[in-house]
PDB file of C-alpha atoms in Angstrom:
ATOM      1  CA  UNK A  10       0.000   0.000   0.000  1.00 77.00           C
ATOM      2  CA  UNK A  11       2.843   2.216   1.243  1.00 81.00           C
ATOM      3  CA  UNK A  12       4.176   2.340  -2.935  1.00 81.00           C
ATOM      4  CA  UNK A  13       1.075   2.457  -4.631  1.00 84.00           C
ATOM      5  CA  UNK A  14       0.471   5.656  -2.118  1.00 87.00           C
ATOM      6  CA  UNK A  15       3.698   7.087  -3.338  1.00 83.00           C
ATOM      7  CA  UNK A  16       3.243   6.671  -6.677  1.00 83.00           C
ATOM      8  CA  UNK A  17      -0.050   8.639  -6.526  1.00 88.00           C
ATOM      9  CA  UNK A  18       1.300  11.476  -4.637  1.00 87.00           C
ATOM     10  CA  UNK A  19       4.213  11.714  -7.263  1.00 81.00           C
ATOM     11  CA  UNK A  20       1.581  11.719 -10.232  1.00 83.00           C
ATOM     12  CA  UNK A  21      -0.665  14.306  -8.563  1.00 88.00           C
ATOM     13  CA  UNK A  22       2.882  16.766  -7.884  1.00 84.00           C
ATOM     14  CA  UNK A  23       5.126  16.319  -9.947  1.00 76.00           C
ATOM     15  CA  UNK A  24       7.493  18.470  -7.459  1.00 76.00           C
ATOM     16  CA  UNK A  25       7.577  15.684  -4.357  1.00 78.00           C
ATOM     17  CA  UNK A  26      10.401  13.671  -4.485  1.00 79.00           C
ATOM     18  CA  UNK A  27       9.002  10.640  -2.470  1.00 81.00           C
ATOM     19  CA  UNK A  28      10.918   7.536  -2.894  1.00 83.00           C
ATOM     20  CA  UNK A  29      10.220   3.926  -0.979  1.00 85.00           C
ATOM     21  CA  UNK A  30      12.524   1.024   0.368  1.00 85.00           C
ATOM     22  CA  UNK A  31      11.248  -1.855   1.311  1.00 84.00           C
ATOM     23  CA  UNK A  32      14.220  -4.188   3.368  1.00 86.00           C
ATOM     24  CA  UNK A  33      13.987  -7.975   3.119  1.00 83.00           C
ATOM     25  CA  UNK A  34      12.451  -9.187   7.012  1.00 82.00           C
ATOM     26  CA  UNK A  35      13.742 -12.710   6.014  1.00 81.00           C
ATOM     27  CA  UNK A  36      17.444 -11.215   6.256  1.00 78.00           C
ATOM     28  CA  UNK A  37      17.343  -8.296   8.450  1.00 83.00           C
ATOM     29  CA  UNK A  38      20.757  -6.560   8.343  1.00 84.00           C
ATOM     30  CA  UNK A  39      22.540  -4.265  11.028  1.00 86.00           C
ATOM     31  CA  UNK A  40      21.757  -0.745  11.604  1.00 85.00           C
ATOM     32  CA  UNK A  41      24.956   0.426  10.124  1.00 87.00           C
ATOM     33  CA  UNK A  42      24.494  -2.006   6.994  1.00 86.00           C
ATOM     34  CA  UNK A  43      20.912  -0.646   6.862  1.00 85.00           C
ATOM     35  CA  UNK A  44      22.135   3.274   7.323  1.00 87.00           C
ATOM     36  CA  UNK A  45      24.373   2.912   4.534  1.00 86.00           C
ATOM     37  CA  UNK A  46      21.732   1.230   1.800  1.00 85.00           C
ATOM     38  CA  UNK A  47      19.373   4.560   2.839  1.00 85.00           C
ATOM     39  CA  UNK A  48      22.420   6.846   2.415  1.00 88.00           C
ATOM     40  CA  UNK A  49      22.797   5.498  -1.458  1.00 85.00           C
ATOM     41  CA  UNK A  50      19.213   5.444  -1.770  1.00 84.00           C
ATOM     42  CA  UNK A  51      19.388   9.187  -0.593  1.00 84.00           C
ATOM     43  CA  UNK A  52      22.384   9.840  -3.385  1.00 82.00           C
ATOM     44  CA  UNK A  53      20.834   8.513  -6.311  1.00 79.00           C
ATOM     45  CA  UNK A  54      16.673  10.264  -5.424  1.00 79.00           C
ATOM     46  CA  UNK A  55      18.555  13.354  -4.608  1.00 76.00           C
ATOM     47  CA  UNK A  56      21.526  13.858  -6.512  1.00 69.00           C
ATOM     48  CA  UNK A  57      21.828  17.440  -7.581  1.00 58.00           C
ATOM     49  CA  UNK A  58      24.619  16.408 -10.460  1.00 56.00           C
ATOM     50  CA  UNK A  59      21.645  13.278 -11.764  1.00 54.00           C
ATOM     51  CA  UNK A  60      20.966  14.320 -14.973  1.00 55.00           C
ATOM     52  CA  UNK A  61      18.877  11.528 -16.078  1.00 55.00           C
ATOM     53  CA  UNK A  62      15.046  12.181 -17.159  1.00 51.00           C
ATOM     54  CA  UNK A  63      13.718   9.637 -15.077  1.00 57.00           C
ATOM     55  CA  UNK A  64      14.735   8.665 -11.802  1.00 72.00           C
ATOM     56  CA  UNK A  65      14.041   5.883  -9.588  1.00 79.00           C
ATOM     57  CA  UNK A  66      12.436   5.863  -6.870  1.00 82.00           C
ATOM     58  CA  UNK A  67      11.213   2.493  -5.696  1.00 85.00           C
ATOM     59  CA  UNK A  68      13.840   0.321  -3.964  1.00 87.00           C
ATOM     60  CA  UNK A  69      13.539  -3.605  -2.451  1.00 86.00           C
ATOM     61  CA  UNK A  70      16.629  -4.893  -0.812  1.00 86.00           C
ATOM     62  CA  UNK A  71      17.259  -8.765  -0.782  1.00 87.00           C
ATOM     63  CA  UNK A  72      20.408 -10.221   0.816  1.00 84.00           C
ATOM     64  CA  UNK A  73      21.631  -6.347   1.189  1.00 82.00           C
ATOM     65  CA  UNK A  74      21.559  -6.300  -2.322  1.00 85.00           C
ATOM     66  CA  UNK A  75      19.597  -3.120  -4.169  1.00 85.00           C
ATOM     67  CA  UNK A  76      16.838  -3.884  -6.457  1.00 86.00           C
ATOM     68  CA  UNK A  77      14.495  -1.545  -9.072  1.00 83.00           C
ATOM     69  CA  UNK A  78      12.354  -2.401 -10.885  1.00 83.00           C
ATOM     70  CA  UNK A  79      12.435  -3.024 -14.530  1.00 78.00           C
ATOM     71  CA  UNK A  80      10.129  -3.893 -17.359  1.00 80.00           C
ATOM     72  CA  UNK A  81      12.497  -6.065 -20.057  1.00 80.00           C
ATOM     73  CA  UNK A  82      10.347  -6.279 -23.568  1.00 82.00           C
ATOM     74  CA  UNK A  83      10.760 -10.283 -24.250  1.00 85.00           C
ATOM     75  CA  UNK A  84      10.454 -10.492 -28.225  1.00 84.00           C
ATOM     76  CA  UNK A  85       9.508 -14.031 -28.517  1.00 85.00           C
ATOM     77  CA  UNK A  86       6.750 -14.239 -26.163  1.00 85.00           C
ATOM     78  CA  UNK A  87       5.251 -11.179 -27.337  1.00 82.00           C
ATOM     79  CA  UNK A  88       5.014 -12.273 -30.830  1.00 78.00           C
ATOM     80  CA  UNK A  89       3.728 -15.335 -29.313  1.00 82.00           C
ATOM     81  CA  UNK A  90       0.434 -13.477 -27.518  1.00 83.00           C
ATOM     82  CA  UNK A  91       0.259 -11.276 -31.019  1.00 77.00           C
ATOM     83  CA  UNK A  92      -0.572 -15.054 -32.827  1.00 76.00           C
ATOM     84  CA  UNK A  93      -3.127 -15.917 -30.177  1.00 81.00           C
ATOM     85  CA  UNK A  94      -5.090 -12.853 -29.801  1.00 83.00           C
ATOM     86  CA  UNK A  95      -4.635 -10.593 -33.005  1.00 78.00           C
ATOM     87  CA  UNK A  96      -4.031 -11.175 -37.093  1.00 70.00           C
ATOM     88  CA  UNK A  97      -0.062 -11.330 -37.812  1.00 68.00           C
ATOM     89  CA  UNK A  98       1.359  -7.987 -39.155  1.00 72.00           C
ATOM     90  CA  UNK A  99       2.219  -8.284 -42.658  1.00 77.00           C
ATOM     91  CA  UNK A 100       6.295  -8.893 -42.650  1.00 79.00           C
ATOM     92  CA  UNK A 101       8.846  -9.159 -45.629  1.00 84.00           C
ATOM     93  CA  UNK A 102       8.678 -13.458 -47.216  1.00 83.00           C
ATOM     94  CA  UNK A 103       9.914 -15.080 -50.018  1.00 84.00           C
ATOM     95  CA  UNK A 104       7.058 -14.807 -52.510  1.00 83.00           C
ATOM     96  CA  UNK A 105       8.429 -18.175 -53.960  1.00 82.00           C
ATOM     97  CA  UNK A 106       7.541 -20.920 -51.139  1.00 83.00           C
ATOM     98  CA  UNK A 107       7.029 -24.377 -52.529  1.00 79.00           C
ATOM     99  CA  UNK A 108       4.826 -25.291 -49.676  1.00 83.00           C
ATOM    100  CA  UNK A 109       3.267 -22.280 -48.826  1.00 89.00           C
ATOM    101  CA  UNK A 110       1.128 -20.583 -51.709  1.00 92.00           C
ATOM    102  CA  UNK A 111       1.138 -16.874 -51.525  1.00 92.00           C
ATOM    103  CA  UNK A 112      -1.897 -14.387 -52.916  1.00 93.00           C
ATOM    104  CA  UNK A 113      -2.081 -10.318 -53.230  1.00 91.00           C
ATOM    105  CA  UNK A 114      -4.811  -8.929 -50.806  1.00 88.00           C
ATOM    106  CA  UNK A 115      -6.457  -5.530 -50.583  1.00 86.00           C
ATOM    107  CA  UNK A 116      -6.891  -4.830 -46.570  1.00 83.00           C
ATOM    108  CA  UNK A 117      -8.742  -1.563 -47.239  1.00 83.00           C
ATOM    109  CA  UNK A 118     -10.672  -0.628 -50.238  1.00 82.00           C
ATOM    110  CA  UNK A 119      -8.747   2.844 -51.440  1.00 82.00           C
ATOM    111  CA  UNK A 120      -5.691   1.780 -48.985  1.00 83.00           C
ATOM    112  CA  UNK A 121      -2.973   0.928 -51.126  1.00 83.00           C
ATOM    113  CA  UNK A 122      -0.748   0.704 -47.841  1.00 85.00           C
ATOM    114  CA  UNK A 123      -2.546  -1.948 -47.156  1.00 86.00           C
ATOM    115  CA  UNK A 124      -1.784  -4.059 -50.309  1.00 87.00           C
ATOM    116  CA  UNK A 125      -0.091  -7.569 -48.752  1.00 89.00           C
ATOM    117  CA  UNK A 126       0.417 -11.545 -49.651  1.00 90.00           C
ATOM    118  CA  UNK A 127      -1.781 -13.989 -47.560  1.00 89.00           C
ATOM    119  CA  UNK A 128      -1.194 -18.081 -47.748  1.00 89.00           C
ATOM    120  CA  UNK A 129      -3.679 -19.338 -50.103  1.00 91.00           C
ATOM    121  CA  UNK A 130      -5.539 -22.115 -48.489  1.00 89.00           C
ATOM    122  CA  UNK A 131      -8.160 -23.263 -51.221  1.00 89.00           C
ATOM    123  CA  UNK A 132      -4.808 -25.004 -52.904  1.00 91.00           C
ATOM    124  CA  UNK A 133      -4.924 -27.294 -50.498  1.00 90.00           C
ATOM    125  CA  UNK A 134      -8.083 -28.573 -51.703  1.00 92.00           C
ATOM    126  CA  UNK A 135      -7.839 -31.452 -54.392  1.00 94.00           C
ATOM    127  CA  UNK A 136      -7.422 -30.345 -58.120  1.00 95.00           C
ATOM    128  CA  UNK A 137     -10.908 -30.385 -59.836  1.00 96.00           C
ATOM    129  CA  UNK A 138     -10.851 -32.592 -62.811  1.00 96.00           C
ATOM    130  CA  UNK A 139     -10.926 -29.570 -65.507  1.00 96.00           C
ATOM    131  CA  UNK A 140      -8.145 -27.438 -64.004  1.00 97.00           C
ATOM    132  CA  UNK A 141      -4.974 -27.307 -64.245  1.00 97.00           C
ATOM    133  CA  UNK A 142      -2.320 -25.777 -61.704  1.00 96.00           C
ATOM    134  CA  UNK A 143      -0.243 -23.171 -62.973  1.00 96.00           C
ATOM    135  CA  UNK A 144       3.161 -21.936 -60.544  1.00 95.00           C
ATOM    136  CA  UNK A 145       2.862 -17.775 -61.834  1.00 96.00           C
ATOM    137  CA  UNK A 146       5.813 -16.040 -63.252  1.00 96.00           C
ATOM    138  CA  UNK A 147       4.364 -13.008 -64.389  1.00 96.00           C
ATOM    139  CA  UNK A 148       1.473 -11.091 -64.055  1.00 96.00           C
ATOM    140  CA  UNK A 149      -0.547  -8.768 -65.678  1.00 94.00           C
ATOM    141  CA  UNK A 150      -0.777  -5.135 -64.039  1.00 90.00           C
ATOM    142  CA  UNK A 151      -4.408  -3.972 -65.929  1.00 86.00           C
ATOM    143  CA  UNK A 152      -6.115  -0.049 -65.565  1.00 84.00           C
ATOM    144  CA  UNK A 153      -8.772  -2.040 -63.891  1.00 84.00           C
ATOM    145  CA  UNK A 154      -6.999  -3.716 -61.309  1.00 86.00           C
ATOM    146  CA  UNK A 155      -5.730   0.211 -60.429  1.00 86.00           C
ATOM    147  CA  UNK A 156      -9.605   1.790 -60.324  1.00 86.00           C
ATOM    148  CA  UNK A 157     -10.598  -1.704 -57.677  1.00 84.00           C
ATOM    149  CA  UNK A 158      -7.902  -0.983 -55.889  1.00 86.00           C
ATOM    150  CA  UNK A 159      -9.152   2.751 -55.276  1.00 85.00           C
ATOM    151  CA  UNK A 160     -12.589   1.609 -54.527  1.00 83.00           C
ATOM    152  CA  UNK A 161     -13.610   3.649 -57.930  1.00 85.00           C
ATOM    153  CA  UNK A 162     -15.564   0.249 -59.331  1.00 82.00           C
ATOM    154  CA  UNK A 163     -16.872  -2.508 -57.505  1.00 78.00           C
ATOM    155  CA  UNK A 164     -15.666  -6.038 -57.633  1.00 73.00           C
ATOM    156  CA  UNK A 165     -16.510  -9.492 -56.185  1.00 71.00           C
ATOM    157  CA  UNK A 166     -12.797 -11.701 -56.621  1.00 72.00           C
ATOM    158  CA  UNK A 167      -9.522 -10.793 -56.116  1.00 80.00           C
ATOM    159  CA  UNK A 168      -6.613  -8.524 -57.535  1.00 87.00           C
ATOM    160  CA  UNK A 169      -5.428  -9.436 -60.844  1.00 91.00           C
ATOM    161  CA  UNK A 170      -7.066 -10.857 -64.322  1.00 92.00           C
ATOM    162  CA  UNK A 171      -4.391 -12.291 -66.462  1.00 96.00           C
ATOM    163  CA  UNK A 172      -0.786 -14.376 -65.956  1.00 96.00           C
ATOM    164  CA  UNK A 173       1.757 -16.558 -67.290  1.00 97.00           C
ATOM    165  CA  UNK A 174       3.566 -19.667 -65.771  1.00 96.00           C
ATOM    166  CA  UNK A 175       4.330 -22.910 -65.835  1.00 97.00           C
ATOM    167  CA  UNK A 176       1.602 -26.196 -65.645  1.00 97.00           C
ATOM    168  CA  UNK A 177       2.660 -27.947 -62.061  1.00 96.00           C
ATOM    169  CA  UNK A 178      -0.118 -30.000 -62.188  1.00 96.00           C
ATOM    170  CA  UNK A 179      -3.472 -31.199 -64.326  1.00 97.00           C
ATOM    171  CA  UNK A 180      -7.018 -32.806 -63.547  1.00 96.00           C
ATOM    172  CA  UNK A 181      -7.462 -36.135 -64.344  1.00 95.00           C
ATOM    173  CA  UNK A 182     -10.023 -34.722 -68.073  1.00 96.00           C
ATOM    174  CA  UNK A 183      -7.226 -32.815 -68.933  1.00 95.00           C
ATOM    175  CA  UNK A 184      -5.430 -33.757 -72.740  1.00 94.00           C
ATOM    176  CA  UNK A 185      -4.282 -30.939 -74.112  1.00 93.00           C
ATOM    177  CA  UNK A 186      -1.603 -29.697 -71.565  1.00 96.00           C
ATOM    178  CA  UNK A 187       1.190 -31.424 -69.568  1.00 96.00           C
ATOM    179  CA  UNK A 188       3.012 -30.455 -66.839  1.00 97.00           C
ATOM    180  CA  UNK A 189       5.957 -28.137 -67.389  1.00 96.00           C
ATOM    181  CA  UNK A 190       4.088 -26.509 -70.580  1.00 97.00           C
ATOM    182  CA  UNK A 191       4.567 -23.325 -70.564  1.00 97.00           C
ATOM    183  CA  UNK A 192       0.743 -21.307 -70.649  1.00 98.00           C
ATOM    184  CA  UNK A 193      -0.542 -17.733 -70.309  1.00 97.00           C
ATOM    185  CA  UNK A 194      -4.349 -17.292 -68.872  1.00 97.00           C
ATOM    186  CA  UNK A 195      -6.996 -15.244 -67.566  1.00 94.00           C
ATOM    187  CA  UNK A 196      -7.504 -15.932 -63.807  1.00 88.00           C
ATOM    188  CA  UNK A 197      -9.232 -13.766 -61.366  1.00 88.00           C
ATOM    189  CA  UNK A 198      -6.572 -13.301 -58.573  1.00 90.00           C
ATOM    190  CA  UNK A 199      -3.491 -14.015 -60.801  1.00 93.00           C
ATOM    191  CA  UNK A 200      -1.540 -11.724 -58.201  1.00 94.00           C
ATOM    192  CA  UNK A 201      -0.468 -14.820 -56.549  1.00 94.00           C
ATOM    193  CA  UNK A 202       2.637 -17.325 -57.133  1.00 94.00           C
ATOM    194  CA  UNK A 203       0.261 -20.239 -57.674  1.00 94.00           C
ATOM    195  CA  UNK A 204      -3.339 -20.644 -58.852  1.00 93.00           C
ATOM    196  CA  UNK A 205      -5.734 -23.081 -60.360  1.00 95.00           C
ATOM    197  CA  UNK A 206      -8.139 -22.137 -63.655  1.00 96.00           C
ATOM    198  CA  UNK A 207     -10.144 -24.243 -66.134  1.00 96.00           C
ATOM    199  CA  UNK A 208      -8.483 -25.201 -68.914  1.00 96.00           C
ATOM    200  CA  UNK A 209     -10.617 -23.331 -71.644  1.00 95.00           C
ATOM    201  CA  UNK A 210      -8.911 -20.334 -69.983  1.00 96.00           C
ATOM    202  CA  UNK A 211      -5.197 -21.441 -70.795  1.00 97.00           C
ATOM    203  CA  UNK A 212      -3.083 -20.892 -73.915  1.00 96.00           C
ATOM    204  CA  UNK A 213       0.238 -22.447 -74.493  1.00 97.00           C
ATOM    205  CA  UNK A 214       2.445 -19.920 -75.096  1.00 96.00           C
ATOM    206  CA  UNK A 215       5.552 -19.663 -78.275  1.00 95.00           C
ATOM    207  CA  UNK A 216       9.272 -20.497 -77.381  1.00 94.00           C
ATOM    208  CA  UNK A 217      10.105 -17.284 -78.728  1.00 95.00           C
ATOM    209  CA  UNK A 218       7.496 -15.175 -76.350  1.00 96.00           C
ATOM    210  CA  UNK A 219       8.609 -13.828 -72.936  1.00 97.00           C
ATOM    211  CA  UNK A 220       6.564 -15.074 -69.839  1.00 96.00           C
ATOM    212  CA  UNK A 221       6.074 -10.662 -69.314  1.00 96.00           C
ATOM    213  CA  UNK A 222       4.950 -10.533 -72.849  1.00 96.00           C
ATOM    214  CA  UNK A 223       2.793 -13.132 -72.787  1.00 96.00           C
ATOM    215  CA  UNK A 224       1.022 -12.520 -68.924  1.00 96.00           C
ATOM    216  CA  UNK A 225      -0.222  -8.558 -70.963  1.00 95.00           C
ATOM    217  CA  UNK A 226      -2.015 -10.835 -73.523  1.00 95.00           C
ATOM    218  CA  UNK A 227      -5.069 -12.265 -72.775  1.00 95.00           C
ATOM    219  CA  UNK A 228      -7.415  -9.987 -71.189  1.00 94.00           C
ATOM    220  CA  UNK A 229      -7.199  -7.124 -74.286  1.00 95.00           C
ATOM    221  CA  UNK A 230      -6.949  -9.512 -76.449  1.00 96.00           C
ATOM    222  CA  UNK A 231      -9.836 -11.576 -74.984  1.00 95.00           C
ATOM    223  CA  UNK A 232     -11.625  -8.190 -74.916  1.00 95.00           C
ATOM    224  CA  UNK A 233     -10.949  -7.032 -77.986  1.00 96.00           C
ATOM    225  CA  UNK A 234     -12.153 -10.068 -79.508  1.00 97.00           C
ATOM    226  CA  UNK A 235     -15.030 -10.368 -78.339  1.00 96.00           C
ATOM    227  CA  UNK A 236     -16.018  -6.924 -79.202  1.00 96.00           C
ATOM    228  CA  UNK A 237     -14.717  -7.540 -82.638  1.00 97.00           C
ATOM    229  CA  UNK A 238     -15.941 -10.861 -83.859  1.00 97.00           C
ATOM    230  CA  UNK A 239     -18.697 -11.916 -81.369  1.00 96.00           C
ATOM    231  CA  UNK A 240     -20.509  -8.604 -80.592  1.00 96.00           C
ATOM    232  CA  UNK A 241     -19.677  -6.832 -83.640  1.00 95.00           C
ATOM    233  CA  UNK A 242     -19.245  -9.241 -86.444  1.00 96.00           C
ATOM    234  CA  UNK A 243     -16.770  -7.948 -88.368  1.00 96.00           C
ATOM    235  CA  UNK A 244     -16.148  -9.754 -91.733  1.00 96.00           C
ATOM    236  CA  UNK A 245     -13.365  -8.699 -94.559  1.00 96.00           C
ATOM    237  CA  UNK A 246     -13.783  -5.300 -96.025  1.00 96.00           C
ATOM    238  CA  UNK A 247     -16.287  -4.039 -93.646  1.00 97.00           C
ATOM    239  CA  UNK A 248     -14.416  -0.789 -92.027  1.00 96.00           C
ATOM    240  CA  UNK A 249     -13.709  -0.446 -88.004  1.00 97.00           C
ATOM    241  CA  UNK A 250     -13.558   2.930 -85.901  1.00 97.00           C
ATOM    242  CA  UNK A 251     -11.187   2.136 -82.643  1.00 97.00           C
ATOM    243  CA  UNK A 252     -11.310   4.970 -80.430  1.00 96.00           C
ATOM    244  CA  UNK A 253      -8.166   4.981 -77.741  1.00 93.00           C
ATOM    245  CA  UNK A 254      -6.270   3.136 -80.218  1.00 95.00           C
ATOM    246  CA  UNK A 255      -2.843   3.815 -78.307  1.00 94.00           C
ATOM    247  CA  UNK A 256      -4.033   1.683 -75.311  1.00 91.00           C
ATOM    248  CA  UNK A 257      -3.723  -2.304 -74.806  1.00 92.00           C
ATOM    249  CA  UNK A 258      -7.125  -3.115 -75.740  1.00 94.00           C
ATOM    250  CA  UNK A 259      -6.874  -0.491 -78.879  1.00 96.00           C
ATOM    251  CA  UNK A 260      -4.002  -1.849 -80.234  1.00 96.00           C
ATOM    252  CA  UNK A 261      -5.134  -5.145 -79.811  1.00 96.00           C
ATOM    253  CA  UNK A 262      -8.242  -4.915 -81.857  1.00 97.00           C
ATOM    254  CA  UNK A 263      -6.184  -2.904 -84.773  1.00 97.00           C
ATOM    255  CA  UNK A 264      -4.543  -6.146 -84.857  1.00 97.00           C
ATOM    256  CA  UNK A 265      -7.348  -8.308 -84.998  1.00 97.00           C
ATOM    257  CA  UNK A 266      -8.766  -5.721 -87.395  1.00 97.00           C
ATOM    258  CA  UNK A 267      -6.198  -6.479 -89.827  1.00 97.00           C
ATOM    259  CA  UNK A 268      -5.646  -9.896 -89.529  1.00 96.00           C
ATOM    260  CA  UNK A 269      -9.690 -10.079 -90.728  1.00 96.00           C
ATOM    261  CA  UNK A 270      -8.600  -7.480 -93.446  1.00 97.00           C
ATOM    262  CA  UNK A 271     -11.024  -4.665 -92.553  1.00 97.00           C
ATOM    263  CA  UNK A 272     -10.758  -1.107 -92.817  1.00 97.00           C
ATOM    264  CA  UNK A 273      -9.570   0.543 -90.223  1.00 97.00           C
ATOM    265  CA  UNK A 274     -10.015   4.512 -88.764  1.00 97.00           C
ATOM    266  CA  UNK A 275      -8.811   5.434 -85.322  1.00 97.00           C
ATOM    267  CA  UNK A 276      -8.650   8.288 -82.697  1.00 95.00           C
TER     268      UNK A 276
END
């Protein structure tokens, strides 16, 4: 009671210089021993030349020994209580773990600070028949991926549309791939460094094409595309106006546009 007292009178006035030692009863020492422990106690509280910002002034003897008390930080445990009671502060991995799977996560819709990589659980669930398993080596950085980040459009799966890799594994309906083949795709959540897609949504990809050429492929050219041929119809010698024509999709569809030998105007 005696240093919880003191330390409220020392809150409430800053001024008072109250200090408290408490002698061991289990090893009571002489008068002169315990004159000289409350002459150093006196020296350090009252030191004129102490030029410290805080001073002590709570003292426990033990064995004639002087005690303070202390408050060490213990990193290990405290990381410890962090894992039982709160969600693990994002920290700097390898992206490339073979047994941990790693995907991109928005925290905060219009917080780009807090962009980070979670473990991807739903790869530990067996491959469906119809998919294959692609390990990612590049991916595709589209405007939209930008606009969900800021919270300017909504969307309902995660960061990132488009990627290139190699196969790691197949579903048992799967003929037309093999593992190690080297494919490009569209994916929703291809910022990751392993996913799993249907196989109508994977392309094989040339020798002579770069796994960063070929992960900016298939979304404008999926897009452009289908605006081309399936919504539009375009047939040979039919002309084509392509507005943005310096952007991916653009530049995309003039290609498509000639390959089908139309007549092409652009802005």
């Amino acid at each position: 009671m005696a240093t919880g007292l003191m330390r409220s009178m020392r809150l409430e006035n800053a001024g008072l210089q109250l200090s408290t030692l408490d002698l061991d009863p289990k090893t009571p020492l002489s008068s002169l021993q315990t004159a000289e422990l409350i002459m150093r106690v006196t020296d350090v509280v009252f030191a004129g030349d102490d030029q410290r910002l805080v001073r002590d002034m709570e003292f426990l003897e033990i064995n004639g020994v002087l005690h303070i008390p202390r408050v060490a930080r213990e990193k290990d445990h405290d990381e410890a209580v962090v894992l039982e009671t709160s969600a693990p502060a994002p920290g700097p991995q390898l992206f490339a773990q073979s047994e941990r799977p790693l995907k991109a996560k928005l925290g905060h819709i219009g917080d780009l600070d807090s962009l980070h990589f979670e473990e991807d659980r739903s790869l530990q669930e067996p491959l469906d028949k119809d998919q294959v398993e692609i390990s990612i080596l590049a991916t595709g950085m589209n405007f939209k991926d930008v606009m969900i980040s800021f919270g300017q459009i909504p969307f309902y799966h995660e960061l990132g549309l488009e990627c290139s890799g190699l196969i790691e594994a197949i579903g048992s309906n799967i003929t037309d791939y093999c593992v190690g083949d080297r494919v490009c795709a569209l994916a929703k959540g291809a910022y990751a460094s392993k996913m799993r897609v249907h196989h109508t949504s994977v392309a094989k990809i040339p020798e002579a094409m770069t796994d960063q050429e070929a992960a900016s492929i298939p979304v404008i050219f999926c897009t452009a595309y289908y605006a081309l041929f399936e919504a539009g119809r375009l047939t040979k010698g039919e002309s084509i106006l392509i507005h943005a024509a310096a952007g991916g999709v653009g530049q995309a569809a003039i290609m498509l546009a000639q390959h089908a030998e139309a007549e092409i105007f652009v802005t």
